[in-house]
PDB file of C-alpha atoms in Angstrom:
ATOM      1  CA  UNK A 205     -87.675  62.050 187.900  1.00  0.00           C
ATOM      2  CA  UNK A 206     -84.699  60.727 185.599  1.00  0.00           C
ATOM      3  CA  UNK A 207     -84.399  57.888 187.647  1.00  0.00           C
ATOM      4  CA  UNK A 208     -83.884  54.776 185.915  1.00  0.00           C
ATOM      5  CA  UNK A 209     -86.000  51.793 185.975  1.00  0.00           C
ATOM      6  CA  UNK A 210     -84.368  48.062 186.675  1.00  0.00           C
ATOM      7  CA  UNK A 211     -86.125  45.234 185.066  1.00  0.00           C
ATOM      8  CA  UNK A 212     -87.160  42.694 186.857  1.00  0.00           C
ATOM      9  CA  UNK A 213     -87.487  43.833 190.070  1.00  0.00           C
ATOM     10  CA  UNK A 214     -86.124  39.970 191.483  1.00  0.00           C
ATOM     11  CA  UNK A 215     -84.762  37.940 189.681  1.00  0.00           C
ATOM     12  CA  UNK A 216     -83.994  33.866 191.215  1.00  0.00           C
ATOM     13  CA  UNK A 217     -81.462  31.349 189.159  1.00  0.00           C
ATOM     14  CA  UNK A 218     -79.937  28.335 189.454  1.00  0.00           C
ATOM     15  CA  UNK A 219     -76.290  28.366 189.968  1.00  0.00           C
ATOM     16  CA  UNK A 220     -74.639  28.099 186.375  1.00  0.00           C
ATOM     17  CA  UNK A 221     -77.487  29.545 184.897  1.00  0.00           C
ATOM     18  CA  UNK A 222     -77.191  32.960 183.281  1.00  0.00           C
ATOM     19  CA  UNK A 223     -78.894  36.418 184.765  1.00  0.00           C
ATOM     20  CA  UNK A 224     -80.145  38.973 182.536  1.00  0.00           C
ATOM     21  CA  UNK A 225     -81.536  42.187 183.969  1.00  0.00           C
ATOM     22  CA  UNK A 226     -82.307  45.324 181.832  1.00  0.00           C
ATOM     23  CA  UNK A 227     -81.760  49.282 182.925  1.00  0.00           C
ATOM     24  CA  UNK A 228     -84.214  52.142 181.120  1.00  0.00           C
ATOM     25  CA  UNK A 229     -83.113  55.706 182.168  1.00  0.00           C
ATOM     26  CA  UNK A 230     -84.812  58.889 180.355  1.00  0.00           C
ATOM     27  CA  UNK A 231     -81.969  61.199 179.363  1.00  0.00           C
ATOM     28  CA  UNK A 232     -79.683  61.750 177.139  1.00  0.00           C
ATOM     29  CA  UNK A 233     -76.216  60.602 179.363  1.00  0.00           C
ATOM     30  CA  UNK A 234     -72.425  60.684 179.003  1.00  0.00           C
ATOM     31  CA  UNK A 235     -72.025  57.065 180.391  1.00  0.00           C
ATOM     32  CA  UNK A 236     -73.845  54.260 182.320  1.00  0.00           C
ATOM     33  CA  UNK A 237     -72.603  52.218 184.567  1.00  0.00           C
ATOM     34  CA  UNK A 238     -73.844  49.089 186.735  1.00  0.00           C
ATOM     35  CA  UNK A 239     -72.969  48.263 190.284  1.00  0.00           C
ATOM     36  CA  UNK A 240     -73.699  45.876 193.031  1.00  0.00           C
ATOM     37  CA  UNK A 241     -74.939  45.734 196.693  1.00  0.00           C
ATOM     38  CA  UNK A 242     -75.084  43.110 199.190  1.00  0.00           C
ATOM     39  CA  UNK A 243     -77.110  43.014 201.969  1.00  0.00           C
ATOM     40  CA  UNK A 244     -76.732  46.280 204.069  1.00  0.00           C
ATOM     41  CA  UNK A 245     -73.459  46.903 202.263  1.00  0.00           C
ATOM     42  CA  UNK A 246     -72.160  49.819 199.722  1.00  0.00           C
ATOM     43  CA  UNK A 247     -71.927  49.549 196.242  1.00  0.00           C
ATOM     44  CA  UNK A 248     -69.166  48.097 194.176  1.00  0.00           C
ATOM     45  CA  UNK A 249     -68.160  49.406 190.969  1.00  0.00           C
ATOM     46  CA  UNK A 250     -68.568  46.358 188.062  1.00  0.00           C
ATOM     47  CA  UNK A 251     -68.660  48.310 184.699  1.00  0.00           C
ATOM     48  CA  UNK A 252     -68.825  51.584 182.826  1.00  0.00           C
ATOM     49  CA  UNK A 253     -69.853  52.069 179.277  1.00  0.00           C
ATOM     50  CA  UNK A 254     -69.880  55.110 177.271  1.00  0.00           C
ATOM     51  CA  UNK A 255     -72.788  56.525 174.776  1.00  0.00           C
ATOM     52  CA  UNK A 256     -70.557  55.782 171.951  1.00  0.00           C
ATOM     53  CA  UNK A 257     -69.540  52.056 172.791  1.00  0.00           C
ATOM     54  CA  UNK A 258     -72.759  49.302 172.359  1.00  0.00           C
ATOM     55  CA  UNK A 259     -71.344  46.611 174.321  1.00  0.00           C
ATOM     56  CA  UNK A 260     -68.793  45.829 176.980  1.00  0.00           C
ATOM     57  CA  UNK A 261     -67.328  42.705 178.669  1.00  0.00           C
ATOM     58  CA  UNK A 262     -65.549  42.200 181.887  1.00  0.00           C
ATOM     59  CA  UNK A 263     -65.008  38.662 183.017  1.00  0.00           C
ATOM     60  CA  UNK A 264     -68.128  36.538 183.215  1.00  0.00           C
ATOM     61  CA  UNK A 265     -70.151  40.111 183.020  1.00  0.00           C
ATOM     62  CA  UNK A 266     -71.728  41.576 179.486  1.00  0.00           C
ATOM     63  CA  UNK A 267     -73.155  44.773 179.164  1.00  0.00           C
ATOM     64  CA  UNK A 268     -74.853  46.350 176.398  1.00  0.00           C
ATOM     65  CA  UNK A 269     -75.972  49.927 175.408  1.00  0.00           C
ATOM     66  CA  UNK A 270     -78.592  50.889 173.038  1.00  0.00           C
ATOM     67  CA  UNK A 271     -78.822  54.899 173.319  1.00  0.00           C
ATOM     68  CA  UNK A 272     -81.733  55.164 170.850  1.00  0.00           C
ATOM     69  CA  UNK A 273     -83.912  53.142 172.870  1.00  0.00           C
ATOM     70  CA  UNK A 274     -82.608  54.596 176.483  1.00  0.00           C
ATOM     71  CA  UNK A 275     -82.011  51.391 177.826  1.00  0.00           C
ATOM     72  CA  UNK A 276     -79.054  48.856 178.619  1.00  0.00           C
ATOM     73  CA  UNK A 277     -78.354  44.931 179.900  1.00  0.00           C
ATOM     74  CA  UNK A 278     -76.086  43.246 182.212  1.00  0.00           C
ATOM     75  CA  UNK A 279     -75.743  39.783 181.581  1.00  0.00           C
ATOM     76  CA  UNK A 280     -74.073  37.601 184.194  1.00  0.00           C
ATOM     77  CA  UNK A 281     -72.698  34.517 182.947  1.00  0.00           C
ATOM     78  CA  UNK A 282     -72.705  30.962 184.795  1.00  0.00           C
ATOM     79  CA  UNK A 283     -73.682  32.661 187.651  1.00  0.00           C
ATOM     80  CA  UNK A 284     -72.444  31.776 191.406  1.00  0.00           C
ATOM     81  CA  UNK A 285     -74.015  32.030 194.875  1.00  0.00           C
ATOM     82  CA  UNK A 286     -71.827  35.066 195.284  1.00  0.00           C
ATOM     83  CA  UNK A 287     -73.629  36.893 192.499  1.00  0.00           C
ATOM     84  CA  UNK A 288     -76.679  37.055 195.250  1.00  0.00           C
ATOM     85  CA  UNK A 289     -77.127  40.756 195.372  1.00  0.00           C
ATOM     86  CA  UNK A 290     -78.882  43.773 194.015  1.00  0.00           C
ATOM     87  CA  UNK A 291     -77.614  45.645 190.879  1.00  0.00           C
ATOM     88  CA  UNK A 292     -78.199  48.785 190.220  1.00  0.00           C
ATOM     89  CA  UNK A 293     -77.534  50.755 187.030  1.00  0.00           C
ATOM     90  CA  UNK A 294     -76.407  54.518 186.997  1.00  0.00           C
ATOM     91  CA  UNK A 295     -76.386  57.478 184.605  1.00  0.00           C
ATOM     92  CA  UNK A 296     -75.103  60.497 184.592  1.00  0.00           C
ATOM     93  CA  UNK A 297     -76.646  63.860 182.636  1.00  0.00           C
ATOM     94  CA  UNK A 298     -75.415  64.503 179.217  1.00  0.00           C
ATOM     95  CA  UNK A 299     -75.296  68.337 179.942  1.00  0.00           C
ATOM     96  CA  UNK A 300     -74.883  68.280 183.666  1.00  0.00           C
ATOM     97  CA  UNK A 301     -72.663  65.364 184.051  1.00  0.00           C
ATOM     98  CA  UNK A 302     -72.355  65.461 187.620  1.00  0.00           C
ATOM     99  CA  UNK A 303     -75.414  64.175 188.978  1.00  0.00           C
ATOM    100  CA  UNK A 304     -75.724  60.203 189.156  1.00  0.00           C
ATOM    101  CA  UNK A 305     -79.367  58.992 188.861  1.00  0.00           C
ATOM    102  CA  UNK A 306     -79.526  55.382 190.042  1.00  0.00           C
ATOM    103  CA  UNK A 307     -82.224  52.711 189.042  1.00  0.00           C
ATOM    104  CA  UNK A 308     -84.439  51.175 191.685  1.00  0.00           C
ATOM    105  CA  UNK A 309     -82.383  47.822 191.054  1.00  0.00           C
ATOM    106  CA  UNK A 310     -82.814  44.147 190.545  1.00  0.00           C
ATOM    107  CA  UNK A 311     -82.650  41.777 193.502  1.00  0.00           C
ATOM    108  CA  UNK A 312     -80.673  38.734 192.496  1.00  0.00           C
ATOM    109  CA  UNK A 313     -81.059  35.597 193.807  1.00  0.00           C
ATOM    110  CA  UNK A 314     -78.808  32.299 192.908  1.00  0.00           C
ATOM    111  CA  UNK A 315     -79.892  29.334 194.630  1.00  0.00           C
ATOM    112  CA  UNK A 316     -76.862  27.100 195.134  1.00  0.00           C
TER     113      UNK A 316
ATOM    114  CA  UNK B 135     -62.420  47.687 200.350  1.00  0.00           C
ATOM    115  CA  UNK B 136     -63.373  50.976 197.493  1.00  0.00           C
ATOM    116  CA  UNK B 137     -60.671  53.017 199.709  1.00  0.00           C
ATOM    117  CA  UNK B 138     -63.621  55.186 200.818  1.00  0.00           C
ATOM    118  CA  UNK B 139     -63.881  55.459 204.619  1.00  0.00           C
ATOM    119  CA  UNK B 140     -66.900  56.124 206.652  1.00  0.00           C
ATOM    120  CA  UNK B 141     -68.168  57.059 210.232  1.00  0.00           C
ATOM    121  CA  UNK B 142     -69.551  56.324 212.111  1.00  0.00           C
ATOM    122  CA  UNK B 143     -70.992  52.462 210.903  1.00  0.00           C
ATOM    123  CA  UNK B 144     -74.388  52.862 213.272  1.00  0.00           C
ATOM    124  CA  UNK B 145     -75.957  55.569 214.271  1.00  0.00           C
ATOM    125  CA  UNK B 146     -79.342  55.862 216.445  1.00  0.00           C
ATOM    126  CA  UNK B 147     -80.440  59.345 217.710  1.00  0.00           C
ATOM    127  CA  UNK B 148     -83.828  60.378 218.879  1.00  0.00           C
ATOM    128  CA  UNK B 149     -86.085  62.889 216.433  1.00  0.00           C
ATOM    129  CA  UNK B 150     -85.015  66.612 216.923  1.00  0.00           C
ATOM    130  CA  UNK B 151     -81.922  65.610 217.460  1.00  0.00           C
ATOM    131  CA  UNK B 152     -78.169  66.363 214.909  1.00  0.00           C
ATOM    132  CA  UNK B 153     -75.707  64.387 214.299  1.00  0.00           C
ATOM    133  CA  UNK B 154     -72.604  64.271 211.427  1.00  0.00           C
ATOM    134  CA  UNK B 155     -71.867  61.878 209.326  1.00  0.00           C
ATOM    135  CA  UNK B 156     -68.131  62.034 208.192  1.00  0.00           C
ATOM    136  CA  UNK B 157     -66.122  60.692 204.907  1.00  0.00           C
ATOM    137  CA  UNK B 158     -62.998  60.606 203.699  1.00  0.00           C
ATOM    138  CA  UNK B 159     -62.588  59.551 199.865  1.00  0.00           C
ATOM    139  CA  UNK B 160     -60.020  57.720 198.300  1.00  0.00           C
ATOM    140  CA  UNK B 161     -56.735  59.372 198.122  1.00  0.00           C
ATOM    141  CA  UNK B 162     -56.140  61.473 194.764  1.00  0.00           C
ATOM    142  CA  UNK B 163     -60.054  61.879 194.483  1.00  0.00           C
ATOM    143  CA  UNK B 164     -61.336  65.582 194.508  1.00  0.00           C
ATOM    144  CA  UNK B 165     -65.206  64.816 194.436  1.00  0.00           C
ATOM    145  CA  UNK B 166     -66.858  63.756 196.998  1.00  0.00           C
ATOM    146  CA  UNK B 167     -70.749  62.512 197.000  1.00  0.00           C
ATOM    147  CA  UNK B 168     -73.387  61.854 198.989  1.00  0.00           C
ATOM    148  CA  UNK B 169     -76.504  59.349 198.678  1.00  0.00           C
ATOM    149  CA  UNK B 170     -79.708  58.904 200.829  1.00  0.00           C
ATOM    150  CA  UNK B 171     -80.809  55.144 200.748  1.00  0.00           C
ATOM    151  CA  UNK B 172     -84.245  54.082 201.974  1.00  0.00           C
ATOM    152  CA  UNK B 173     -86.680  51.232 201.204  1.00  0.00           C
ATOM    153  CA  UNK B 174     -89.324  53.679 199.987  1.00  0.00           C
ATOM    154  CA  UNK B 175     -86.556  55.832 197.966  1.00  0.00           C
ATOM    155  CA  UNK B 176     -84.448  53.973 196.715  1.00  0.00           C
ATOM    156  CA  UNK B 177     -80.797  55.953 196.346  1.00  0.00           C
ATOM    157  CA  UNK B 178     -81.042  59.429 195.934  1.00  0.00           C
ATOM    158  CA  UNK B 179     -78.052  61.530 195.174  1.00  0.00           C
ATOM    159  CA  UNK B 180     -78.272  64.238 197.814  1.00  0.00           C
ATOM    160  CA  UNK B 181     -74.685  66.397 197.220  1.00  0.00           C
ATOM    161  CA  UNK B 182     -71.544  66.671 195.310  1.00  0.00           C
ATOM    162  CA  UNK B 183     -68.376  68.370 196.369  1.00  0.00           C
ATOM    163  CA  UNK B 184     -65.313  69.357 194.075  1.00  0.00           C
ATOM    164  CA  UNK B 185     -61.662  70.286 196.104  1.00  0.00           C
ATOM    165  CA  UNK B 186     -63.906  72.126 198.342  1.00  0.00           C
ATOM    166  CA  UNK B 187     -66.814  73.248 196.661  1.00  0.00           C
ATOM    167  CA  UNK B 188     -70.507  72.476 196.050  1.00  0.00           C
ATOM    168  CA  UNK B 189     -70.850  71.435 192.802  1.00  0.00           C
ATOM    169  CA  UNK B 190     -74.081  70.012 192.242  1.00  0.00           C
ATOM    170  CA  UNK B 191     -77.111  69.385 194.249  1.00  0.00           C
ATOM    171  CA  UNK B 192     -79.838  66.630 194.358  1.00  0.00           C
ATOM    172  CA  UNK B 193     -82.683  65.735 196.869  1.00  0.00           C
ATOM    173  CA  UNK B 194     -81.130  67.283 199.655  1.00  0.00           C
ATOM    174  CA  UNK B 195     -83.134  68.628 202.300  1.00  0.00           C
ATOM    175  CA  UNK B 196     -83.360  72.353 203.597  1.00  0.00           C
ATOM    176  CA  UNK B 197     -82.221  70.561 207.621  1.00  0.00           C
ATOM    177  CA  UNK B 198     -79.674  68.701 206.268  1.00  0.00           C
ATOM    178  CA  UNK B 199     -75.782  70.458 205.004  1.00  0.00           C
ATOM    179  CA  UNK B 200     -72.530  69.151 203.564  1.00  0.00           C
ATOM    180  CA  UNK B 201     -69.202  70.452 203.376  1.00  0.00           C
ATOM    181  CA  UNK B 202     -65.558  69.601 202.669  1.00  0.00           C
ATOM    182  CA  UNK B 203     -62.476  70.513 204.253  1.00  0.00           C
ATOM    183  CA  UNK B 204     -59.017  71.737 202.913  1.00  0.00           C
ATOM    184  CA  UNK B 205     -58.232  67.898 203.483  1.00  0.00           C
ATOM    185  CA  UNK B 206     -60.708  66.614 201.421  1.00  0.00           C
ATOM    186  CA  UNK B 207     -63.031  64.962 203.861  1.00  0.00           C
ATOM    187  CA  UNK B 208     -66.751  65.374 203.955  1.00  0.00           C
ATOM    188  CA  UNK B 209     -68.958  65.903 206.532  1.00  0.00           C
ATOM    189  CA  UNK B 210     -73.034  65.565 205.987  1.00  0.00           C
ATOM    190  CA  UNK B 211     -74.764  67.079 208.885  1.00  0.00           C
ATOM    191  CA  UNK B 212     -78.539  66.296 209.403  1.00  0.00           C
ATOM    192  CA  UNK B 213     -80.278  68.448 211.461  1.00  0.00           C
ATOM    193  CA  UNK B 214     -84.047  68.452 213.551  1.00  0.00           C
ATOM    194  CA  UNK B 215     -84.350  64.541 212.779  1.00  0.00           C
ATOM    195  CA  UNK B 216     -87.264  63.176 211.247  1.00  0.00           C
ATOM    196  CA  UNK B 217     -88.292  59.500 211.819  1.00  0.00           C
ATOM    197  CA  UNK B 218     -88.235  59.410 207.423  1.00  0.00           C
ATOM    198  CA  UNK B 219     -84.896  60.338 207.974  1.00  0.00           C
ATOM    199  CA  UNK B 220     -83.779  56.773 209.424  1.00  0.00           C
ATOM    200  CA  UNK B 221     -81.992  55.456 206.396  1.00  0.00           C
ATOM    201  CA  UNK B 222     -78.172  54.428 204.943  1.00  0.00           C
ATOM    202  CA  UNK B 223     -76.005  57.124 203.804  1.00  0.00           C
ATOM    203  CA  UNK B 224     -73.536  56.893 201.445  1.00  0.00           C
ATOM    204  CA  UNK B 225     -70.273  58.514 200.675  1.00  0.00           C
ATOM    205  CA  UNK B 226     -68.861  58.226 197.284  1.00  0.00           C
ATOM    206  CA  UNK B 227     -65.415  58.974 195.880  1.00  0.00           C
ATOM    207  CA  UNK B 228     -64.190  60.133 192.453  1.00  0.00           C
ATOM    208  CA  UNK B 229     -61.242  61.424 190.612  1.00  0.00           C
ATOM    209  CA  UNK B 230     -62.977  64.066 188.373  1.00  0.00           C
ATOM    210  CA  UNK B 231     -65.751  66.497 188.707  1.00  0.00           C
ATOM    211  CA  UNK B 232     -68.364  65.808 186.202  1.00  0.00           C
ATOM    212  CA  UNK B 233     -69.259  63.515 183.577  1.00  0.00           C
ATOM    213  CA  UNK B 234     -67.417  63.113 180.572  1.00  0.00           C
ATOM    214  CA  UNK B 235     -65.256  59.988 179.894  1.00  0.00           C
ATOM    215  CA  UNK B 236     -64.989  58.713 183.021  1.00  0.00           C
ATOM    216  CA  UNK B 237     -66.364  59.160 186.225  1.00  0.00           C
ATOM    217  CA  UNK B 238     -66.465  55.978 188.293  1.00  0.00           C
ATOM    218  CA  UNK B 239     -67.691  56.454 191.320  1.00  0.00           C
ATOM    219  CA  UNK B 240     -66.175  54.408 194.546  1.00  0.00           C
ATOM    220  CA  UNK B 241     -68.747  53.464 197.323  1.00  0.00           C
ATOM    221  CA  UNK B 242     -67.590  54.366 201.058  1.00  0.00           C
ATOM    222  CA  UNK B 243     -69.283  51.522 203.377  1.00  0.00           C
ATOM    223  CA  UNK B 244     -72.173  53.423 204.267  1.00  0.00           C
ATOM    224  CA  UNK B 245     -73.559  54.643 207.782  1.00  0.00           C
ATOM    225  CA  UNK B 246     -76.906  53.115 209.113  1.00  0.00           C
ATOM    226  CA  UNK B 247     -78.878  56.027 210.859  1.00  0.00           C
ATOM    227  CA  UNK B 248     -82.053  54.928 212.806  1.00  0.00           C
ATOM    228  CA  UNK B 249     -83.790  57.492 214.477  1.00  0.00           C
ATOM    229  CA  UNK B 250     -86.260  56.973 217.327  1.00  0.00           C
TER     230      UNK B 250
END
């Protein structure tokens, strides 16, 4: 399988505290990106990063990319009970491109 | 709200039984995906369609068929239902075909099939 792996599987914070969870995938890939669930609900889009860039920022999210070791983070700053959720990472096939292999995700918790 | 629309929200059907699942992407998007989520799978890619036409395929079962219209809709049929088939579906939206620079991918609300 080329899924990707989420580390940790759950994750539980104070609010203001930061969250760090890590993505491992096996192939080479054109991009990765990371997106959230809640409960029951679809996914949201929070960032994409490409092979060539190493690390990304959007708001109070930080995402990082190291191709030679297949993996990447999302860091969520000063984190809020709205983060509560499960992230997910997703790449795509460097020679296929159109297939999106998603992680098994990281249940976030941020107690209030 | 992604712009992604699906129906219907719920769905419960006895096994043997078929039923449709219908999307419609965002507007300007030619690609159109579908995902299978369960709690022992996880989210499996199951189909892609480009303006019409299959353009990649995943874990999609020999029962189950896609296909979208000159409008650019979607419609995932599932066919002799399994109890393993109980699960969300997802529809996904996005501007290009394939990989490359960019293809972000825009998450339709999902449809919650239980079968019985």
């Amino acid at each position: 399988s080329q899924q990707g792996e989420e580390d940790p599987q759950a994750l539980s914070i104070q609010e203001g505290e930061n969250a760090t969870m890590n993505c491992s995938y096996k192939t080479s890939i054109n991009n990765l990106q990371w997106y959230r669930q809640n409960s029951g609900r679809g996914l949201v889009h929070l960032i994409l990063i490409r092979s060539n860039e190493r690390e990304k920022h959007s708001g109070r999210l930080r995402v990082t990319l190291d191709t030679s070791k297949k993996s990447s983070s999302l860091l969520i700053t000063a984190s809020r009970a709205a983060d509560t959720a499960s992230y997910f990472c997703a790449t795509d096939d460097q020679w296929t491109g159109n297939q999106f292999y998603f992680g098994t995700g990281t249940s976030l918790t941020v107690i209030p | 709200d992604s712009g992604v629309t699906q129906t219907p929200k719920h769905l419960i059907t006895a096994t043997g039984q078929r039923v449709t699942l219908r999307c419609s992407p965002r507007s300007g998007d030619l690609s159109v995906y579908w995902y299978q989520q369960s709690l022992d799978q996880g989210l499996q890619f199951l189909i892609q369609y480009y303006n019409g036409e299959e353009r990649a395929k995943g874990n999609i079962l020999e029962r189950f068929s896609a296909q979208q219209f000159p409008d650019l809709h979607s419609e995932l049929n599932l066919s002799s239902l399994e109890l393993g088939d109980s699960a969300l579906y997802f529809c996904a939206s996005s501007v290009l075909a394939s990989g490359g620079a960019y293809n972000e991918q825009f998450f339709g609300p999902g449809t919650r099939l239980t079968v019985l």
